[in-house]
Amino acid sequence: MKFLHSMVRVSDLDASIHFYCDLLGLKEIKRTDYPNGKFTLVYLATTPGEPEVELTYNWDSEEVYAGDRNFGHLAFEVDDIYQLCQHLMDNGVTINRPPRDGHMAFVRSPDGISIELLQKGDNLPAQAPWSDMPNVGEW
């Protein structure tokens, strides 16, 4: 078996593409519109051939996706957790669980999906302001 993708239903495709691609750095690998079914599938990955995140956008849906915690989370290994968290924060994303340990942080997508960020390799040395930041909300 091989892991292929995680699927996330999204209510605002543009906001989700901005979050996953512009802010987190994923790349759009494939997009397919299904006019008969009235939905769009967008596949994102760090690089082609790697596991993907499938964004499912239902065109006419009035359903509110709450991002319940039973979904779990998506996890991404990052080169510099402090740099990425600062970039996200500078762009209005709440850091729900700051990287106080230089290793792990959690944020949420526009649809409330938990995103775990893990430092590649060894933990970075603890540094302010991250080392002193409290948890915020759910993650």
mmCIF file of C-alpha atoms in Angstrom:
data_model
loop_
_atom_site.group_PDB
_atom_site.id
_atom_site.type_symbol
_atom_site.label_atom_id
_atom_site.label_comp_id
_atom_site.label_asym_id
_atom_site.label_seq_id
_atom_site.Cartn_x
_atom_site.Cartn_y
_atom_site.Cartn_z
ATOM 1 C CA MET A 1 0.000 0.000 0.000
ATOM 2 C CA LYS A 2 0.989 3.603 -0.559
ATOM 3 C CA PHE A 3 -0.468 6.740 0.961
ATOM 4 C CA LEU A 4 -2.035 8.843 -1.810
ATOM 5 C CA HIS A 5 -3.798 11.842 -0.307
ATOM 6 C CA SER A 6 -5.930 13.344 2.433
ATOM 7 C CA MET A 7 -9.221 14.924 1.371
ATOM 8 C CA VAL A 8 -10.509 18.149 2.848
ATOM 9 C CA ARG A 9 -13.879 19.661 1.928
ATOM 10 C CA VAL A 10 -13.550 23.421 1.538
ATOM 11 C CA SER A 11 -16.180 26.149 1.410
ATOM 12 C CA ASP A 12 -13.986 28.879 -0.149
ATOM 13 C CA LEU A 13 -11.633 27.462 -2.773
ATOM 14 C CA ASP A 14 -9.719 30.721 -3.272
ATOM 15 C CA ALA A 15 -9.075 31.176 0.462
ATOM 16 C CA SER A 16 -7.979 27.541 0.741
ATOM 17 C CA ILE A 17 -5.622 27.772 -2.271
ATOM 18 C CA HIS A 18 -4.145 30.952 -0.754
ATOM 19 C CA PHE A 19 -3.599 29.208 2.598
ATOM 20 C CA TYR A 20 -2.192 25.905 1.330
ATOM 21 C CA CYS A 21 -0.204 27.267 -1.638
ATOM 22 C CA ASP A 22 0.728 30.901 -0.965
ATOM 23 C CA LEU A 23 1.231 30.596 2.786
ATOM 24 C CA LEU A 24 2.225 26.960 3.411
ATOM 25 C CA GLY A 25 4.090 26.540 0.112
ATOM 26 C CA LEU A 26 2.271 23.570 -1.448
ATOM 27 C CA LYS A 27 1.925 23.464 -5.222
ATOM 28 C CA GLU A 28 -1.168 22.772 -7.255
ATOM 29 C CA ILE A 29 -0.532 19.475 -9.039
ATOM 30 C CA LYS A 30 -3.883 18.905 -10.744
ATOM 31 C CA ARG A 31 -7.333 20.524 -10.914
ATOM 32 C CA THR A 32 -10.455 18.992 -12.406
ATOM 33 C CA ASP A 33 -13.924 20.513 -12.670
ATOM 34 C CA TYR A 34 -16.885 18.146 -12.770
ATOM 35 C CA PRO A 35 -19.791 20.202 -14.192
ATOM 36 C CA ASN A 36 -22.290 17.323 -14.017
ATOM 37 C CA GLY A 37 -21.546 16.762 -10.334
ATOM 38 C CA LYS A 38 -21.007 20.485 -9.676
ATOM 39 C CA PHE A 39 -17.702 20.114 -7.868
ATOM 40 C CA THR A 40 -13.982 20.767 -8.320
ATOM 41 C CA LEU A 41 -11.088 18.633 -7.105
ATOM 42 C CA VAL A 42 -7.712 20.307 -6.591
ATOM 43 C CA TYR A 43 -4.664 18.213 -5.698
ATOM 44 C CA LEU A 44 -1.787 19.874 -3.858
ATOM 45 C CA ALA A 45 1.630 18.541 -2.849
ATOM 46 C CA THR A 46 5.043 19.739 -1.786
ATOM 47 C CA THR A 47 6.425 18.260 -5.023
ATOM 48 C CA PRO A 48 4.911 16.099 -7.775
ATOM 49 C CA GLY A 49 4.871 12.433 -6.805
ATOM 50 C CA GLU A 50 4.675 13.152 -3.071
ATOM 51 C CA PRO A 51 1.528 12.513 -0.991
ATOM 52 C CA GLU A 52 -1.231 14.961 -1.827
ATOM 53 C CA VAL A 53 -3.954 17.000 -0.193
ATOM 54 C CA GLU A 54 -7.178 16.830 -2.187
ATOM 55 C CA LEU A 55 -9.361 19.911 -1.807
ATOM 56 C CA THR A 56 -12.981 19.137 -2.655
ATOM 57 C CA TYR A 57 -15.090 22.171 -3.495
ATOM 58 C CA ASN A 58 -18.831 21.594 -3.972
ATOM 59 C CA TRP A 59 -20.126 24.484 -6.084
ATOM 60 C CA ASP A 60 -23.664 24.772 -4.754
ATOM 61 C CA SER A 61 -23.175 23.506 -1.227
ATOM 62 C CA GLU A 62 -24.627 25.531 1.617
ATOM 63 C CA GLU A 63 -23.179 23.114 4.166
ATOM 64 C CA VAL A 64 -20.938 24.676 6.788
ATOM 65 C CA TYR A 65 -17.799 22.586 7.297
ATOM 66 C CA ALA A 66 -16.851 22.808 10.951
ATOM 67 C CA GLY A 67 -13.483 21.006 10.730
ATOM 68 C CA ASP A 68 -14.371 18.682 13.596
ATOM 69 C CA ARG A 69 -11.416 17.368 15.532
ATOM 70 C CA ASN A 70 -12.324 13.785 14.590
ATOM 71 C CA PHE A 71 -10.828 14.533 11.168
ATOM 72 C CA GLY A 72 -7.404 14.669 12.819
ATOM 73 C CA HIS A 73 -4.836 16.834 11.095
ATOM 74 C CA LEU A 74 -2.524 17.189 8.135
ATOM 75 C CA ALA A 75 1.173 17.122 8.999
ATOM 76 C CA PHE A 76 3.975 18.832 7.094
ATOM 77 C CA GLU A 77 7.724 18.701 7.724
ATOM 78 C CA VAL A 78 9.237 22.191 7.356
ATOM 79 C CA ASP A 79 12.787 23.506 6.944
ATOM 80 C CA ASP A 80 12.464 26.341 9.491
ATOM 81 C CA ILE A 81 9.434 26.220 11.785
ATOM 82 C CA TYR A 82 10.062 29.691 13.209
ATOM 83 C CA GLN A 83 10.306 31.291 9.779
ATOM 84 C CA LEU A 84 7.119 29.613 8.525
ATOM 85 C CA CYS A 85 5.156 30.439 11.690
ATOM 86 C CA GLN A 86 6.247 34.081 11.415
ATOM 87 C CA HIS A 87 5.206 34.131 7.741
ATOM 88 C CA LEU A 88 1.805 32.666 8.636
ATOM 89 C CA MET A 89 1.317 35.079 11.543
ATOM 90 C CA ASP A 90 2.315 38.048 9.356
ATOM 91 C CA ASN A 91 -0.466 36.975 6.999
ATOM 92 C CA GLY A 92 -3.171 36.819 9.647
ATOM 93 C CA VAL A 93 -3.004 33.121 10.556
ATOM 94 C CA THR A 94 -3.366 32.353 14.274
ATOM 95 C CA ILE A 95 -0.634 30.111 15.663
ATOM 96 C CA ASN A 96 -2.792 27.886 17.874
ATOM 97 C CA ARG A 97 0.088 25.897 19.332
ATOM 98 C CA PRO A 98 3.332 27.896 19.002
ATOM 99 C CA PRO A 99 6.655 26.119 18.356
ATOM 100 C CA ARG A 100 7.915 26.684 21.904
ATOM 101 C CA ASP A 101 10.130 23.601 21.630
ATOM 102 C CA GLY A 102 11.514 24.465 18.198
ATOM 103 C CA HIS A 103 9.864 21.303 16.914
ATOM 104 C CA MET A 104 6.068 21.418 16.603
ATOM 105 C CA ALA A 105 3.332 23.963 15.939
ATOM 106 C CA PHE A 106 -0.350 23.820 15.010
ATOM 107 C CA VAL A 107 -2.431 26.203 12.919
ATOM 108 C CA ARG A 108 -5.858 25.879 11.321
ATOM 109 C CA SER A 109 -6.903 26.278 7.707
ATOM 110 C CA PRO A 110 -9.706 28.678 6.713
ATOM 111 C CA ASP A 111 -12.107 25.729 7.122
ATOM 112 C CA GLY A 112 -10.854 24.815 10.617
ATOM 113 C CA ILE A 113 -8.663 21.846 9.656
ATOM 114 C CA SER A 114 -5.753 21.320 12.069
ATOM 115 C CA ILE A 115 -2.354 21.581 10.396
ATOM 116 C CA GLU A 116 0.665 20.216 12.279
ATOM 117 C CA LEU A 117 4.035 21.726 11.381
ATOM 118 C CA LEU A 118 7.090 19.668 12.341
ATOM 119 C CA GLN A 119 10.679 20.899 12.196
ATOM 120 C CA LYS A 120 12.856 18.893 9.819
ATOM 121 C CA GLY A 121 15.768 17.225 11.604
ATOM 122 C CA ASP A 122 16.717 18.316 15.109
ATOM 123 C CA ASN A 123 14.642 20.791 17.100
ATOM 124 C CA LEU A 124 15.664 24.405 16.658
ATOM 125 C CA PRO A 125 16.889 26.110 19.852
ATOM 126 C CA ALA A 126 14.044 27.698 21.836
ATOM 127 C CA GLN A 127 13.710 31.402 21.072
ATOM 128 C CA ALA A 128 11.421 34.336 21.818
ATOM 129 C CA PRO A 129 8.706 35.178 21.081
ATOM 130 C CA TRP A 130 7.760 31.528 20.443
ATOM 131 C CA SER A 131 9.106 30.139 23.720
ATOM 132 C CA ASP A 132 6.775 32.399 25.725
ATOM 133 C CA MET A 133 3.600 32.196 23.628
ATOM 134 C CA PRO A 134 0.553 30.400 25.059
ATOM 135 C CA ASN A 135 -1.724 28.027 23.188
ATOM 136 C CA VAL A 136 -4.744 29.683 21.576
ATOM 137 C CA GLY A 137 -8.054 27.982 20.796
ATOM 138 C CA GLU A 138 -8.202 24.376 19.611
ATOM 139 C CA TRP A 139 -5.577 22.544 17.655
#
